[in-house]
Amino acid sequence: MKFELQSTAAGTNARAGEITTDHGRILTPIFMPVGTLGSVKGVHQHELRDDIKAQIILGNTYHLYLRPGMEVLRNAGGLHKFNGWDRPILTDSGGFQVFSLSDRRKLTEEGAHFRSHIDGSKHLFTPENVVDIERIIGADIMMALDECPPGTADYDYAKRSLALTQRWLERGWKRYKETEGLYGYSQAYFPIVQGVVYPDLRREAAKFVADLGADGNAIGGLAVGEPTEKMYEMIEVVNEILPADRPRYLMGVGTPANILEAIDRGVDMMDCVMPTRNGRNGMLFTANGVMNMRNKKWADDHTELDPSGTSYVDHAYSRAYVRHLFISQELLAMQIASIHNLAFYLWLVGEARRHIIEGDFATWKPQMIERVTRRL
């Protein structure tokens, strides 16, 4: 994997770049749709390519490990062949899912012991076997196994957790370096910076990660209960240390405003389930604000979903029609909303990139944040 830094924005830490993988290039800053089980919920692959214009999607190691399972994926030739997506894929390590299973997991020096949410069966993720699993999945970018503590964790817990994550990282990095991809193309391995909301721990973690010299680096353990301003502060602390010549991936964030603020602070890659999850529940993001499509006010509104002249997708459905679909519990409502929201997110980061390159990101960003945070 290669990363070329192409432009920086005066007055901010925002950057525009290009990541090159064996499955294609990724123009940064970029938003990555989440495809937990090998699919972005409710969205066809051709819609991801043509309507949403996704350049990379995510797969989830925990969920794919449980089903369809590694034998099926290996026999298919990896996730790209299994789901028919021919562009880059990133897989997380399963650490966040294990974190969310607090009542059915146990962390030890060996790894993360957990019970399946499907059938209660017992499993173990180690730093080594997670690398092996991600080799079988065949993602272009693999994440290291880490512990993701809650944003409210006290200092002592955060310090112990970080020490465990770093010991796991050393083992995972060793396994990554002594193994190769299974399908004839290269795979990158990103370590993850943890440390909750404690600047000294975040600095320690960022230096530990930077010293590895990996192809890219990730910032984890944010947007998990801490105040938003603390999240922004931690991004700034970490990005002062992470190397500028490698992509920086902020995991699991967030709202359109979060994304613009993260870009401002030097983040290149982001993902979140919000566009699809909120879309399925009737929330639409637009360049002029957020709409609840179940509101009565849209019942006879025959304007387009976003009449600002900004086109995210080719299909211009009216507000009244989409509200009708939601009220009628038609499945098409969730599909339209998911495609619309994802296309908006990709449009937004594309606009950020354009303004970084043109040199006016610093003045464009606050105006855009004011617009996207309105409630329509």
Short mmCIF file of N, CA, C and O in Angstrom, two decimals, residues 31 232 253-263 270 272 274-275 278 283-287 289-290 341 344-345 348-349 364-365 368-369 371-373:
data_model
loop_
_atom_site.label_atom_id
_atom_site.label_comp_id
_atom_site.label_asym_id
_atom_site.label_seq_id
_atom_site.Cartn_x
_atom_site.Cartn_y
_atom_site.Cartn_z
N PHE A 31 -14.72 8.74 3.38
CA PHE A 31 -15.64 8.05 4.28
C PHE A 31 -15.84 6.64 3.74
O PHE A 31 -16.02 6.46 2.53
N TYR A 232 -12.23 15.57 20.07
CA TYR A 232 -11.45 16.44 19.20
C TYR A 232 -10.06 16.70 19.79
O TYR A 232 -9.06 16.72 19.06
N VAL A 253 -16.45 7.12 13.55
CA VAL A 253 -16.92 8.50 13.70
C VAL A 253 -17.34 8.99 12.33
O VAL A 253 -16.59 8.80 11.36
N GLY A 254 -18.48 9.62 12.18
CA GLY A 254 -19.47 9.99 13.12
C GLY A 254 -20.53 10.78 12.38
O GLY A 254 -20.94 10.47 11.26
N THR A 255 -20.94 11.91 12.96
CA THR A 255 -21.89 12.81 12.31
C THR A 255 -21.17 13.61 11.22
O THR A 255 -19.94 13.66 11.20
N PRO A 256 -21.91 14.24 10.31
CA PRO A 256 -21.24 15.08 9.32
C PRO A 256 -20.33 16.14 9.95
O PRO A 256 -19.23 16.39 9.46
N ALA A 257 -20.78 16.74 11.06
CA ALA A 257 -19.95 17.75 11.74
C ALA A 257 -18.70 17.09 12.32
O ALA A 257 -17.60 17.65 12.23
N ASN A 258 -18.84 15.91 12.95
CA ASN A 258 -17.67 15.18 13.47
C ASN A 258 -16.66 14.95 12.37
O ASN A 258 -15.44 15.09 12.58
N ILE A 259 -17.13 14.55 11.21
CA ILE A 259 -16.24 14.22 10.10
C ILE A 259 -15.47 15.45 9.63
O ILE A 259 -14.25 15.40 9.42
N LEU A 260 -16.15 16.58 9.51
CA LEU A 260 -15.47 17.80 9.08
C LEU A 260 -14.46 18.27 10.12
O LEU A 260 -13.36 18.73 9.78
N GLU A 261 -14.81 18.14 11.40
CA GLU A 261 -13.87 18.53 12.46
C GLU A 261 -12.67 17.59 12.48
O GLU A 261 -11.53 18.02 12.73
N ALA A 262 -12.89 16.31 12.23
CA ALA A 262 -11.78 15.35 12.19
C ALA A 262 -10.85 15.65 11.02
O ALA A 262 -9.62 15.61 11.16
N ILE A 263 -11.43 15.95 9.86
CA ILE A 263 -10.62 16.30 8.70
C ILE A 263 -9.78 17.53 9.00
O ILE A 263 -8.59 17.60 8.68
N MET A 270 -12.41 7.70 7.63
CA MET A 270 -13.43 7.59 8.67
C MET A 270 -14.47 6.56 8.26
O MET A 270 -14.68 6.32 7.07
N CYS A 272 -18.51 4.90 9.82
CA CYS A 272 -19.55 4.94 10.84
C CYS A 272 -20.81 4.27 10.28
O CYS A 272 -21.06 4.32 9.07
N MET A 274 -23.72 5.30 11.08
CA MET A 274 -24.79 6.29 11.18
C MET A 274 -25.56 6.54 9.88
O MET A 274 -26.80 6.61 9.91
N PRO A 275 -24.91 6.68 8.73
CA PRO A 275 -25.70 6.96 7.52
C PRO A 275 -26.75 5.89 7.23
O PRO A 275 -27.88 6.22 6.85
N ASN A 278 -29.19 5.31 10.83
CA ASN A 278 -30.14 6.41 10.99
C ASN A 278 -31.07 6.51 9.79
O ASN A 278 -32.25 6.84 9.93
N MET A 283 -34.05 9.07 9.30
CA MET A 283 -33.27 10.31 9.37
C MET A 283 -32.43 10.46 8.12
O MET A 283 -31.63 9.60 7.79
N LEU A 284 -32.62 11.58 7.43
CA LEU A 284 -31.86 11.86 6.22
C LEU A 284 -30.95 13.05 6.43
O LEU A 284 -31.36 14.07 7.00
N PHE A 285 -29.71 12.92 5.97
CA PHE A 285 -28.74 14.01 6.01
C PHE A 285 -28.72 14.70 4.65
O PHE A 285 -28.72 14.04 3.61
N THR A 286 -28.67 16.02 4.67
CA THR A 286 -28.58 16.78 3.42
C THR A 286 -27.59 17.92 3.60
O THR A 286 -27.13 18.20 4.71
N ALA A 287 -27.29 18.60 2.50
CA ALA A 287 -26.36 19.72 2.55
C ALA A 287 -26.94 20.92 3.29
O ALA A 287 -26.22 21.86 3.60
N GLY A 289 -29.13 20.36 6.11
CA GLY A 289 -29.59 19.95 7.43
C GLY A 289 -30.16 18.55 7.46
O GLY A 289 -30.09 17.81 6.47
N VAL A 290 -30.72 18.20 8.61
CA VAL A 290 -31.18 16.84 8.88
C VAL A 290 -32.71 16.82 8.88
O VAL A 290 -33.36 17.70 9.43
N ASN A 341 -28.10 8.78 2.19
CA ASN A 341 -27.19 9.21 3.25
C ASN A 341 -25.73 8.88 2.93
O ASN A 341 -24.83 9.69 3.17
N PHE A 344 -24.51 11.20 0.35
CA PHE A 344 -24.25 12.51 0.94
C PHE A 344 -22.89 12.52 1.65
O PHE A 344 -22.10 13.46 1.50
N TYR A 345 -22.63 11.50 2.45
CA TYR A 345 -21.35 11.43 3.17
C TYR A 345 -20.17 11.43 2.20
O TYR A 345 -19.16 12.10 2.44
N LEU A 348 -19.79 14.83 0.81
CA LEU A 348 -19.26 15.77 1.80
C LEU A 348 -17.74 15.68 1.89
O LEU A 348 -17.04 16.71 1.87
N VAL A 349 -17.21 14.45 1.98
CA VAL A 349 -15.75 14.34 2.07
C VAL A 349 -15.09 14.72 0.74
O VAL A 349 -13.97 15.24 0.72
N TRP A 364 -14.55 27.49 4.33
CA TRP A 364 -15.69 26.66 3.92
C TRP A 364 -16.22 25.80 5.06
O TRP A 364 -17.43 25.67 5.22
N LYS A 365 -15.34 25.22 5.85
CA LYS A 365 -15.74 24.24 6.87
C LYS A 365 -16.75 24.79 7.88
O LYS A 365 -17.81 24.17 8.10
N MET A 368 -20.12 25.11 6.34
CA MET A 368 -20.74 23.82 6.06
C MET A 368 -21.26 23.16 7.33
O MET A 368 -22.33 22.56 7.33
N ILE A 369 -20.51 23.30 8.42
CA ILE A 369 -20.96 22.72 9.68
C ILE A 369 -22.27 23.38 10.13
O ILE A 369 -23.19 22.70 10.61
N ARG A 371 -24.54 24.52 8.25
CA ARG A 371 -25.62 24.02 7.40
C ARG A 371 -26.02 22.59 7.76
O ARG A 371 -27.20 22.29 7.90
N VAL A 372 -25.04 21.71 7.91
CA VAL A 372 -25.37 20.28 8.08
C VAL A 372 -25.92 19.98 9.47
O VAL A 372 -26.50 18.90 9.68
N THR A 373 -25.77 20.88 10.43
CA THR A 373 -26.27 20.62 11.78
C THR A 373 -27.68 21.19 12.01
O THR A 373 -28.24 21.05 13.09
#
